[in-house]
């Protein structure tokens, strides 16, 4: 009997020890499990934090195209369908542009481990997608909105094209300056010898008329060269008082031969002269561009161009309604303005109306941009209106363009009137002072023999004795030998050996200080600085006889 209680006692002790060990193990496992849960939560928090801080959208899908994981950034990229990125949601139906993309299909099928592609939307949004398959068979992808980047690349390319165009225009400007210089010499010879013919011809009206036409043609060519040089920035356009209506008339005369027979052009202007401050060539360029645009807007259909010139005492663009037009600021017209919008003093208002194709507001907003054009396939277009804006701004003017599609366009240009007319400085006035039979001694230096002989004869016919040399280097040597043989040196500027300014500086270095006049149609920046610093007189080419004689008289 005593053996049995001992057996139960031992069994109880074993069970008790097993329970204690089980409790100890359970406590140990619970601690490890708790620690594991804490670490898991910390990892999840770190993952969420990392995903939230990502600049790109992140999406993790299972093989059934169901969302396992996503971040907030992808919801911002696809803001109109945020709900499809909730965990467990299938994107198969609502994200077709992704799941049906050939690159996505290739990665999902296992034929490619990763892929990069772009998704373009009708609203011009562009999303770049980078995706890869994971070892578990999931599909991980990042999404980035690159719309702004793409636009920046396009703008960069456009700026590069504009830069190349600008460099090409600069090169053309330099080349046009060189061509204009040579052309100036040709015109000078034609103009000078034609003048001699005019003086020597017998009293035959027919012959005198032909010579007059030659001289008139050379004057027009001279104006053309001025425009070429000014457009190429080879010389600064002089500013003086200008009679505006003859400038507009010349532009109309130049445009008329180019118009289709169905296009009519009319001008309504006061008979009294209207004077403004500016430059004939620059203003002519402005109105030529505007009239050319009007003619092109009419295209092949019949239509009309109407020019109205008015004088106003004070002017406000916002209160102005162009006469006889269906287009006005009060209607639904497309409008853009530039320059001064109001004037308190007297001003001239020029309206140019056409019945062409018209423009939209978007086109109107960009009309003054360099290289912008509304013409199709206009490779060299888009320069005219930007130069118009430049001239308007330069002469303190204002311009408004109002347009209606399929109705037409009206351009209103305003310039302040000249406050005081100085007849003594009229550029068309000539000095008829008699210089014949007076003796002057001049050394003339010009590498172009035709021009040199013409200027020599021009001076000699006025009673001035002239010695002519075609080499500036030889001239420097001869002058050095005996600088007292001449009272004045008249020199061309652009010559192969020494420029006119270089000849002048070479003589100064040799302590020779003779009066010096330069004749040139083109002067580079460096030479212009020398001329200004040393106050050398300049006569423009082609040489006008009266201008040359007036200048010579100041020194002799």
Coordinates of C-alpha atoms in Angstrom, one line a residue:
X1 CA 0.0 0.0 0.0
X2 CA 2.9 2.4 0.7
X3 CA 4.3 1.9 -2.8
X4 CA 1.2 3.3 -4.4
X5 CA 1.2 6.8 -2.9
X6 CA 4.8 7.1 -3.7
X7 CA 4.0 6.4 -7.4
X8 CA 1.3 9.0 -7.5
X9 CA 3.6 11.5 -5.8
X10 CA 6.3 11.0 -8.4
X11 CA 3.8 11.3 -11.2
X12 CA 2.5 14.5 -9.8
X13 CA 6.0 15.9 -9.5
X14 CA 6.7 15.0 -13.2
X15 CA 3.5 16.7 -14.4
X16 CA 4.1 19.7 -12.3
X17 CA 7.7 20.0 -13.7
X18 CA 6.3 19.6 -17.2
X19 CA 3.7 22.3 -16.7
X20 CA 6.4 24.7 -15.3
X21 CA 8.6 24.0 -18.3
X22 CA 5.7 24.5 -20.7
X23 CA 4.8 27.8 -19.0
X24 CA 8.5 28.9 -19.2
X25 CA 8.6 28.0 -22.9
X26 CA 5.3 29.7 -23.6
X27 CA 6.5 32.8 -21.9
X28 CA 9.7 32.8 -24.0
X29 CA 7.8 32.2 -27.3
X30 CA 5.4 35.0 -26.4
X31 CA 8.2 37.4 -25.8
X32 CA 9.8 36.5 -29.1
X33 CA 6.5 36.7 -30.9
X34 CA 5.8 40.1 -29.4
X35 CA 9.3 41.3 -30.4
X36 CA 8.7 39.9 -33.9
X37 CA 5.4 41.8 -34.1
X38 CA 7.1 45.0 -33.1
X39 CA 9.9 44.5 -35.7
X40 CA 7.3 43.7 -38.4
X41 CA 5.3 46.9 -37.5
X42 CA 8.5 48.9 -37.6
X43 CA 9.3 47.5 -41.0
X44 CA 5.9 48.3 -42.3
X45 CA 6.1 51.8 -41.0
X46 CA 9.5 52.2 -42.6
X47 CA 8.1 50.8 -45.9
X48 CA 5.2 53.2 -45.8
X49 CA 7.4 56.1 -45.0
X50 CA 9.8 55.2 -47.8
X51 CA 6.9 54.8 -50.3
X52 CA 5.3 58.1 -49.2
X53 CA 8.6 60.0 -49.7
X54 CA 9.0 58.6 -53.2
X55 CA 8.8 61.2 -56.0
X56 CA 7.4 58.5 -58.3
X57 CA 4.2 56.6 -58.0
X58 CA 4.7 52.9 -57.0
X59 CA 2.4 50.0 -57.8
X60 CA 2.8 46.3 -56.9
X61 CA 0.5 43.8 -58.6
X62 CA 0.0 40.1 -58.3
X63 CA -0.4 37.7 -61.3
X64 CA -4.1 38.5 -61.5
X65 CA -3.5 42.3 -61.8
X66 CA -4.7 42.9 -58.3
X67 CA -3.1 45.6 -56.2
X68 CA -0.8 44.4 -53.4
X69 CA 0.8 47.7 -52.5
X70 CA 0.7 51.3 -53.8
X71 CA 1.7 54.7 -52.5
X72 CA 0.0 58.1 -52.5
X73 CA 2.0 59.6 -55.3
X74 CA 0.5 57.2 -57.9
X75 CA -3.0 58.4 -56.7
X76 CA -1.9 61.9 -57.4
X77 CA -0.6 61.1 -60.9
X78 CA -3.9 59.3 -61.8
X79 CA -6.1 61.6 -59.7
X80 CA -9.3 60.9 -61.6
X81 CA -9.3 57.2 -60.6
X82 CA -7.6 57.0 -57.2
X83 CA -9.9 54.2 -56.0
X84 CA -8.4 51.6 -58.4
X85 CA -5.1 51.5 -56.3
X86 CA -6.8 50.3 -53.1
X87 CA -5.3 47.0 -51.9
X88 CA -7.0 44.0 -53.5
X89 CA -8.6 46.0 -56.3
X90 CA -8.2 44.7 -59.8
X91 CA -6.9 47.2 -62.4
X92 CA -7.7 45.0 -65.4
X93 CA -10.8 46.9 -66.5
X94 CA -10.0 50.5 -65.4
X95 CA -6.3 50.7 -66.4
X96 CA -6.3 49.3 -69.9
X97 CA -3.7 51.7 -71.2
X98 CA -1.2 50.0 -68.8
X99 CA -2.3 46.3 -68.8
X100 CA -2.7 46.2 -72.6
X101 CA 0.6 47.9 -73.4
X102 CA 2.9 45.6 -75.3
X103 CA 5.8 46.1 -72.9
X104 CA 3.6 45.3 -69.9
X105 CA 2.3 42.2 -71.5
X106 CA 5.9 41.1 -72.4
X107 CA 7.1 41.5 -68.7
X108 CA 4.0 39.7 -67.4
X109 CA 4.4 36.8 -69.8
X110 CA 8.0 36.4 -68.7
X111 CA 9.5 37.1 -72.2
X112 CA 11.2 40.2 -70.8
X113 CA 12.4 40.8 -67.2
X114 CA 11.9 44.6 -67.3
X115 CA 10.6 47.3 -69.5
X116 CA 10.5 51.1 -69.9
X117 CA 7.7 52.9 -71.8
X118 CA 5.5 56.0 -72.0
X119 CA 1.8 56.5 -71.8
X120 CA 0.3 59.5 -73.6
X121 CA -3.2 60.8 -72.9
X122 CA -5.5 63.0 -75.0
X123 CA -5.1 65.9 -72.6
X124 CA -1.3 65.9 -73.5
X125 CA -0.3 64.4 -70.2
X126 CA 2.7 62.0 -70.6
X127 CA 3.6 59.3 -67.9
X128 CA 6.8 57.4 -67.9
X129 CA 6.5 53.8 -66.6
X130 CA 9.4 51.6 -65.5
X131 CA 8.4 48.0 -64.5
X132 CA 10.0 44.6 -63.6
X133 CA 8.9 41.2 -62.4
X134 CA 9.8 40.0 -58.9
X135 CA 11.0 36.5 -57.8
X136 CA 7.6 35.9 -56.3
X137 CA 5.9 36.5 -59.7
X138 CA 4.6 39.9 -58.8
X139 CA 4.8 43.0 -61.1
X140 CA 6.4 46.1 -59.6
X141 CA 6.3 49.4 -61.5
X142 CA 7.1 53.1 -60.9
X143 CA 5.2 55.9 -62.6
X144 CA 6.4 59.5 -63.2
X145 CA 4.5 62.4 -64.8
X146 CA 7.0 63.8 -67.4
X147 CA 4.6 66.3 -69.1
X148 CA 6.6 69.3 -67.9
X149 CA 9.9 67.7 -68.8
X150 CA 8.7 66.9 -72.3
X151 CA 7.4 70.5 -72.8
X152 CA 10.8 71.7 -71.5
X153 CA 12.6 69.6 -74.1
X154 CA 10.3 70.9 -76.8
X155 CA 10.9 74.5 -75.7
X156 CA 14.7 73.8 -75.6
X157 CA 14.6 72.4 -79.2
X158 CA 12.5 75.5 -80.3
X159 CA 15.0 77.8 -78.6
X160 CA 17.9 76.0 -80.3
X161 CA 16.1 76.4 -83.6
X162 CA 15.6 80.1 -82.9
X163 CA 19.2 80.5 -82.0
X164 CA 20.3 78.8 -85.2
X165 CA 17.9 81.1 -87.1
X166 CA 19.3 84.1 -85.3
X167 CA 22.9 83.1 -86.1
X168 CA 21.8 82.6 -89.7
X169 CA 20.2 86.0 -89.8
X170 CA 23.3 87.5 -88.2
X171 CA 25.5 85.9 -90.9
X172 CA 23.1 87.1 -93.6
X173 CA 23.3 90.6 -92.1
X174 CA 27.1 90.6 -92.3
X175 CA 27.0 89.2 -95.8
X176 CA 24.4 91.8 -96.9
X177 CA 26.7 94.5 -95.5
X178 CA 29.5 93.4 -97.7
X179 CA 27.3 93.1 -100.7
X180 CA 25.7 96.5 -100.0
X181 CA 29.2 98.1 -99.8
X182 CA 30.1 96.8 -103.3
X183 CA 26.7 97.7 -104.7
X184 CA 27.0 101.2 -103.2
X185 CA 30.1 101.7 -105.3
X186 CA 28.3 100.6 -108.5
X187 CA 25.4 102.9 -107.7
X188 CA 27.7 105.8 -106.9
X189 CA 29.4 105.5 -110.3
X190 CA 26.1 105.2 -112.2
X191 CA 24.5 108.1 -110.3
X192 CA 27.6 110.3 -110.7
X193 CA 28.1 109.8 -114.4
X194 CA 24.4 110.1 -115.0
X195 CA 24.6 113.5 -113.3
X196 CA 27.4 114.6 -115.6
X197 CA 25.2 113.6 -118.6
X198 CA 22.3 115.6 -117.2
X199 CA 24.5 118.6 -117.0
X200 CA 26.1 118.3 -120.5
X201 CA 23.2 117.1 -122.6
X202 CA 21.7 119.6 -125.0
X203 CA 18.2 120.8 -124.4
X204 CA 16.4 117.6 -125.5
X205 CA 13.5 116.8 -123.2
X206 CA 13.5 113.1 -124.2
X207 CA 17.1 112.6 -123.4
X208 CA 16.8 114.6 -120.1
X209 CA 13.8 112.4 -119.2
X210 CA 15.8 109.2 -119.7
X211 CA 18.7 110.5 -117.6
X212 CA 16.3 111.7 -114.9
X213 CA 14.9 108.1 -114.8
X214 CA 18.4 106.7 -114.4
X215 CA 19.1 109.0 -111.5
X216 CA 15.7 108.3 -109.9
X217 CA 16.3 104.5 -110.2
X218 CA 19.7 104.9 -108.5
X219 CA 18.0 106.9 -105.7
X220 CA 15.6 104.0 -105.1
X221 CA 18.5 101.5 -105.1
X222 CA 20.2 103.7 -102.6
X223 CA 17.2 103.6 -100.3
X224 CA 17.1 99.8 -100.7
X225 CA 20.7 99.5 -99.6
X226 CA 20.0 101.6 -96.6
X227 CA 17.2 99.2 -95.6
X228 CA 19.5 96.2 -96.1
X229 CA 22.2 97.8 -93.9
X230 CA 19.7 98.9 -91.2
X231 CA 18.0 95.4 -91.2
X232 CA 21.5 93.8 -90.9
X233 CA 22.4 96.2 -88.1
X234 CA 25.3 97.4 -90.1
X235 CA 24.5 101.0 -89.5
X236 CA 22.2 103.0 -87.2
X237 CA 19.2 104.5 -88.9
X238 CA 19.3 108.3 -88.6
X239 CA 16.3 110.0 -87.0
X240 CA 14.9 113.2 -88.5
X241 CA 11.6 114.8 -89.5
X242 CA 9.7 112.7 -92.0
X243 CA 6.7 113.5 -94.1
X244 CA 4.6 110.3 -93.5
X245 CA 2.1 110.3 -96.4
X246 CA 4.8 110.1 -99.1
X247 CA 6.3 107.1 -97.3
X248 CA 3.0 105.3 -97.3
X249 CA 2.4 106.2 -101.0
X250 CA 5.8 104.7 -101.9
X251 CA 4.9 101.5 -100.1
X252 CA 1.6 101.3 -101.9
X253 CA 3.3 101.9 -105.3
X254 CA 5.8 99.1 -104.5
X255 CA 3.0 96.7 -103.5
X256 CA 0.6 97.4 -106.4
X257 CA 2.5 95.4 -109.1
X258 CA 2.4 92.3 -106.8
X259 CA -1.3 92.3 -106.1
X260 CA -3.8 90.0 -107.7
X261 CA -6.2 91.6 -110.2
X262 CA -9.1 90.9 -107.8
X263 CA -7.5 92.8 -104.9
X264 CA -8.1 96.6 -104.7
X265 CA -6.2 99.0 -102.6
X266 CA -7.4 102.5 -101.6
X267 CA -5.9 105.3 -99.5
X268 CA -7.6 108.2 -97.8
X269 CA -5.2 110.7 -96.4
X270 CA -5.2 114.5 -95.8
X271 CA -3.6 116.7 -98.5
X272 CA -1.7 118.6 -95.8
X273 CA 1.7 117.1 -95.0
X274 CA 1.9 115.1 -91.8
X275 CA 5.3 115.2 -90.1
X276 CA 6.7 112.7 -87.6
X277 CA 10.1 112.0 -86.2
X278 CA 11.7 108.9 -87.5
X279 CA 13.5 107.4 -90.5
X280 CA 12.0 107.0 -94.0
X281 CA 13.5 103.5 -94.5
X282 CA 12.4 102.2 -91.1
X283 CA 8.9 103.6 -91.5
X284 CA 8.7 102.3 -95.0
X285 CA 9.7 98.8 -93.7
X286 CA 6.9 99.0 -91.2
X287 CA 4.1 99.9 -93.7
X288 CA 5.5 97.5 -96.3
X289 CA 5.3 94.6 -93.9
X290 CA 1.8 95.5 -92.8
X291 CA 0.5 95.9 -96.4
X292 CA 2.2 92.7 -97.5
X293 CA 0.5 90.8 -94.6
X294 CA -2.8 92.3 -95.7
X295 CA -2.3 91.2 -99.3
X296 CA -1.3 87.7 -98.2
X297 CA -4.3 87.4 -95.9
X298 CA -6.7 87.9 -98.9
X299 CA -4.9 85.0 -100.6
X300 CA -6.5 84.1 -103.9
X301 CA -10.0 85.4 -103.3
X302 CA -11.2 88.9 -104.3
X303 CA -10.9 91.6 -101.6
X304 CA -9.7 95.0 -100.7
X305 CA -7.2 96.9 -98.6
X306 CA -8.2 100.3 -97.2
X307 CA -5.7 102.8 -95.7
X308 CA -7.1 105.7 -93.7
X309 CA -4.8 108.4 -92.3
X310 CA -6.1 110.7 -89.6
X311 CA -4.8 113.4 -87.2
X312 CA -6.0 113.4 -83.6
X313 CA -5.7 115.8 -80.8
X314 CA -5.1 113.2 -78.0
X315 CA -5.8 109.5 -78.5
X316 CA -6.9 106.5 -76.4
X317 CA -6.9 103.0 -77.9
X318 CA -9.6 101.8 -75.6
X319 CA -12.0 104.5 -76.8
X320 CA -11.2 104.3 -80.5
X321 CA -13.4 102.6 -83.1
X322 CA -11.8 102.4 -86.6
X323 CA -14.0 104.0 -89.3
X324 CA -16.1 101.8 -91.6
X325 CA -15.1 98.5 -90.1
X326 CA -17.0 95.4 -88.9
X327 CA -14.1 94.7 -86.5
X328 CA -13.9 96.7 -83.3
X329 CA -12.8 96.2 -79.7
X330 CA -16.4 96.2 -78.6
X331 CA -17.2 93.1 -80.7
X332 CA -16.0 89.6 -80.3
X333 CA -12.8 90.3 -82.3
X334 CA -9.4 88.9 -81.5
X335 CA -7.3 91.9 -80.2
X336 CA -3.7 92.5 -79.2
X337 CA -1.9 95.8 -78.5
X338 CA 1.7 96.9 -78.1
X339 CA 3.5 100.2 -77.3
X340 CA 1.9 103.4 -76.0
X341 CA -1.8 103.1 -75.5
X342 CA -2.7 106.8 -75.0
X343 CA -1.5 110.2 -76.2
X344 CA -2.2 113.6 -74.7
X345 CA -0.8 115.6 -77.6
X346 CA -1.3 115.6 -81.3
X347 CA -0.7 112.3 -83.2
X348 CA -1.3 110.6 -86.5
X349 CA -3.5 107.5 -86.7
X350 CA -3.0 105.1 -89.6
X351 CA -5.6 102.3 -90.1
X352 CA -4.9 99.5 -92.5
X353 CA -8.1 97.3 -93.1
X354 CA -8.2 94.2 -95.2
X355 CA -11.0 91.7 -96.0
X356 CA -8.7 88.7 -95.6
X357 CA -9.0 85.4 -93.7
X358 CA -8.6 87.0 -90.2
X359 CA -7.0 85.5 -87.1
X360 CA -7.9 83.8 -83.9
X361 CA -7.2 85.2 -80.4
X362 CA -4.4 82.7 -80.0
X363 CA -2.7 83.8 -83.2
X364 CA -3.2 87.5 -82.3
X365 CA -1.5 87.0 -78.9
X366 CA 1.6 85.6 -80.7
X367 CA 1.7 87.9 -83.7
X368 CA 4.6 90.0 -82.6
X369 CA 6.8 87.0 -81.6
X370 CA 9.9 86.5 -83.7
X371 CA 9.5 83.7 -86.3
X372 CA 5.8 83.2 -85.5
X373 CA 3.7 83.0 -88.7
X374 CA 0.2 82.0 -89.6
X375 CA 1.2 81.0 -93.1
X376 CA 1.4 77.3 -93.9
X377 CA 4.9 76.0 -95.0
X378 CA 6.4 79.5 -94.4
X379 CA 10.0 78.4 -94.0
X380 CA 11.4 82.0 -93.8
X381 CA 8.3 83.7 -92.3
X382 CA 7.6 85.2 -88.9
X383 CA 10.0 88.2 -89.1
X384 CA 7.8 91.0 -90.5
X385 CA 5.6 91.7 -87.5
X386 CA 8.4 91.5 -85.0
X387 CA 10.2 94.2 -86.9
X388 CA 7.0 96.2 -87.0
X389 CA 6.9 96.0 -83.2
X390 CA 10.5 97.1 -83.1
X391 CA 9.9 100.2 -85.2
X392 CA 6.7 101.1 -83.3
X393 CA 8.6 100.9 -80.0
X394 CA 11.6 102.8 -81.3
X395 CA 9.5 105.8 -82.4
X396 CA 7.3 105.9 -79.2
X397 CA 4.3 104.7 -81.2
X398 CA 1.5 102.3 -80.4
X399 CA -0.2 99.5 -82.4
X400 CA -3.4 97.6 -82.1
X401 CA -4.4 94.5 -84.2
X402 CA -8.1 93.6 -84.3
X403 CA -9.2 90.6 -86.3
X404 CA -12.2 88.3 -87.0
X405 CA -11.9 85.0 -88.8
X406 CA -13.3 85.0 -92.3
X407 CA -14.1 88.8 -91.9
X408 CA -10.7 90.5 -92.0
X409 CA -8.1 92.4 -89.9
X410 CA -7.6 96.0 -89.0
X411 CA -4.2 97.3 -87.9
X412 CA -4.1 100.7 -86.1
X413 CA -0.7 102.4 -85.9
X414 CA -0.2 105.7 -83.9
X415 CA 2.8 108.0 -83.9
X416 CA 3.2 111.4 -82.1
X417 CA 3.3 114.3 -84.5
X418 CA 6.5 116.3 -84.8
X419 CA 6.2 119.2 -82.3
X420 CA 8.2 121.7 -84.3
X421 CA 8.9 121.6 -88.0
X422 CA 12.4 122.8 -88.8
X423 CA 12.5 123.6 -92.5
X424 CA 16.2 124.3 -92.4
X425 CA 16.8 120.7 -91.6
X426 CA 14.5 119.3 -94.3
X427 CA 16.5 116.3 -95.7
X428 CA 15.1 117.0 -99.2
X429 CA 16.3 120.7 -99.2
X430 CA 19.3 121.3 -101.4
X431 CA 21.9 124.1 -101.2
X432 CA 22.2 125.8 -104.5
X433 CA 25.3 127.8 -103.6
X434 CA 27.6 128.4 -106.5
X435 CA 30.9 126.7 -106.1
X436 CA 32.1 126.9 -109.7
X437 CA 35.4 128.5 -110.7
X438 CA 36.7 128.1 -107.1
X439 CA 40.1 126.3 -106.8
X440 CA 40.5 123.7 -104.0
X441 CA 43.2 121.1 -103.6
X442 CA 42.0 117.7 -102.5
X443 CA 43.6 114.2 -102.3
X444 CA 41.0 111.6 -103.1
X445 CA 41.6 108.0 -102.0
X446 CA 39.3 105.2 -103.2
X447 CA 40.1 101.6 -104.3
X448 CA 37.2 101.5 -106.7
X449 CA 38.5 103.2 -109.8
X450 CA 35.0 103.9 -111.2
X451 CA 33.9 105.6 -108.0
X452 CA 37.2 107.4 -107.7
X453 CA 37.1 108.8 -111.2
X454 CA 33.5 109.8 -110.8
X455 CA 34.0 111.7 -107.6
X456 CA 37.2 113.3 -109.0
X457 CA 35.2 114.5 -112.0
X458 CA 32.3 115.6 -109.8
X459 CA 34.7 117.9 -107.8
X460 CA 36.6 119.1 -110.8
X461 CA 33.4 120.1 -112.6
X462 CA 32.8 122.4 -109.6
X463 CA 36.2 124.0 -110.0
X464 CA 38.0 121.9 -107.4
X465 CA 41.5 120.5 -108.3
X466 CA 41.8 116.8 -107.3
X467 CA 44.6 114.3 -107.2
X468 CA 43.3 110.7 -107.2
X469 CA 45.0 107.6 -105.8
X470 CA 43.5 104.1 -105.7
X471 CA 45.9 102.7 -103.1
X472 CA 45.5 103.8 -99.4
X473 CA 49.0 102.4 -98.6
X474 CA 50.6 104.4 -101.5
X475 CA 48.6 107.5 -100.4
X476 CA 50.1 107.2 -96.9
X477 CA 53.6 107.2 -98.3
X478 CA 53.0 110.1 -100.7
X479 CA 51.4 112.2 -98.0
X480 CA 54.3 111.6 -95.7
X481 CA 56.7 112.8 -98.4
X482 CA 55.0 116.2 -98.6
X483 CA 51.9 116.7 -96.5
X484 CA 51.5 120.4 -97.6
X485 CA 50.4 119.6 -101.2
X486 CA 46.7 119.2 -100.2
X487 CA 44.3 121.1 -98.0
X488 CA 41.9 118.1 -97.5
X489 CA 41.9 114.3 -97.8
X490 CA 38.7 112.6 -98.9
X491 CA 39.0 108.8 -98.4
X492 CA 36.9 105.7 -98.8
X493 CA 36.5 103.5 -95.6
X494 CA 36.6 99.9 -96.8
X495 CA 39.9 99.3 -98.8
X496 CA 42.2 96.3 -99.0
X497 CA 45.4 97.8 -97.7
X498 CA 44.4 100.4 -95.1
X499 CA 40.9 101.4 -94.1
X500 CA 40.1 105.0 -94.2
X501 CA 40.3 105.2 -90.3
X502 CA 43.6 103.3 -90.4
X503 CA 45.0 105.8 -92.9
X504 CA 44.0 108.7 -90.7
X505 CA 45.6 107.0 -87.6
X506 CA 48.8 106.3 -89.6
X507 CA 49.1 110.0 -90.6
X508 CA 48.5 111.1 -87.0
X509 CA 51.3 108.7 -85.8
X510 CA 53.6 110.5 -88.3
X511 CA 52.6 113.9 -86.8
X512 CA 50.6 114.8 -90.0
X513 CA 47.3 116.6 -89.1
X514 CA 45.4 117.2 -92.3
X515 CA 41.6 117.7 -92.5
X516 CA 40.1 114.2 -93.2
X517 CA 36.7 113.2 -94.5
X518 CA 35.6 109.5 -94.9
X519 CA 33.1 108.4 -97.5
X520 CA 31.4 105.0 -96.9
X521 CA 28.1 103.1 -97.0
X522 CA 29.3 100.7 -94.3
X523 CA 31.3 101.3 -91.1
X524 CA 32.1 98.5 -88.7
X525 CA 31.7 99.0 -84.9
X526 CA 35.5 99.4 -84.2
X527 CA 35.9 102.0 -86.9
X528 CA 32.8 103.8 -85.8
X529 CA 34.3 104.1 -82.3
X530 CA 37.5 105.7 -83.8
X531 CA 35.4 108.1 -85.9
X532 CA 33.4 109.2 -82.9
X533 CA 36.4 109.6 -80.7
X534 CA 38.4 111.6 -83.2
X535 CA 35.4 113.4 -84.6
X536 CA 36.0 112.5 -88.2
X537 CA 33.4 113.7 -90.7
X538 CA 31.6 111.0 -92.7
X539 CA 29.7 111.3 -96.0
X540 CA 27.4 108.3 -96.8
X541 CA 27.7 106.4 -100.1
X542 CA 26.3 106.6 -102.7
X543 CA 27.8 110.2 -102.6
X544 CA 25.4 113.0 -103.2
X545 CA 27.0 115.9 -105.0
X546 CA 25.6 118.7 -102.9
X547 CA 26.4 116.9 -99.7
X548 CA 30.0 116.4 -100.8
X549 CA 30.5 120.0 -101.9
X550 CA 28.9 121.3 -98.7
X551 CA 31.3 119.2 -96.6
X552 CA 34.4 120.1 -98.8
X553 CA 33.6 123.9 -98.4
X554 CA 33.9 123.6 -94.6
X555 CA 37.6 122.8 -94.9
X556 CA 38.7 124.8 -98.0

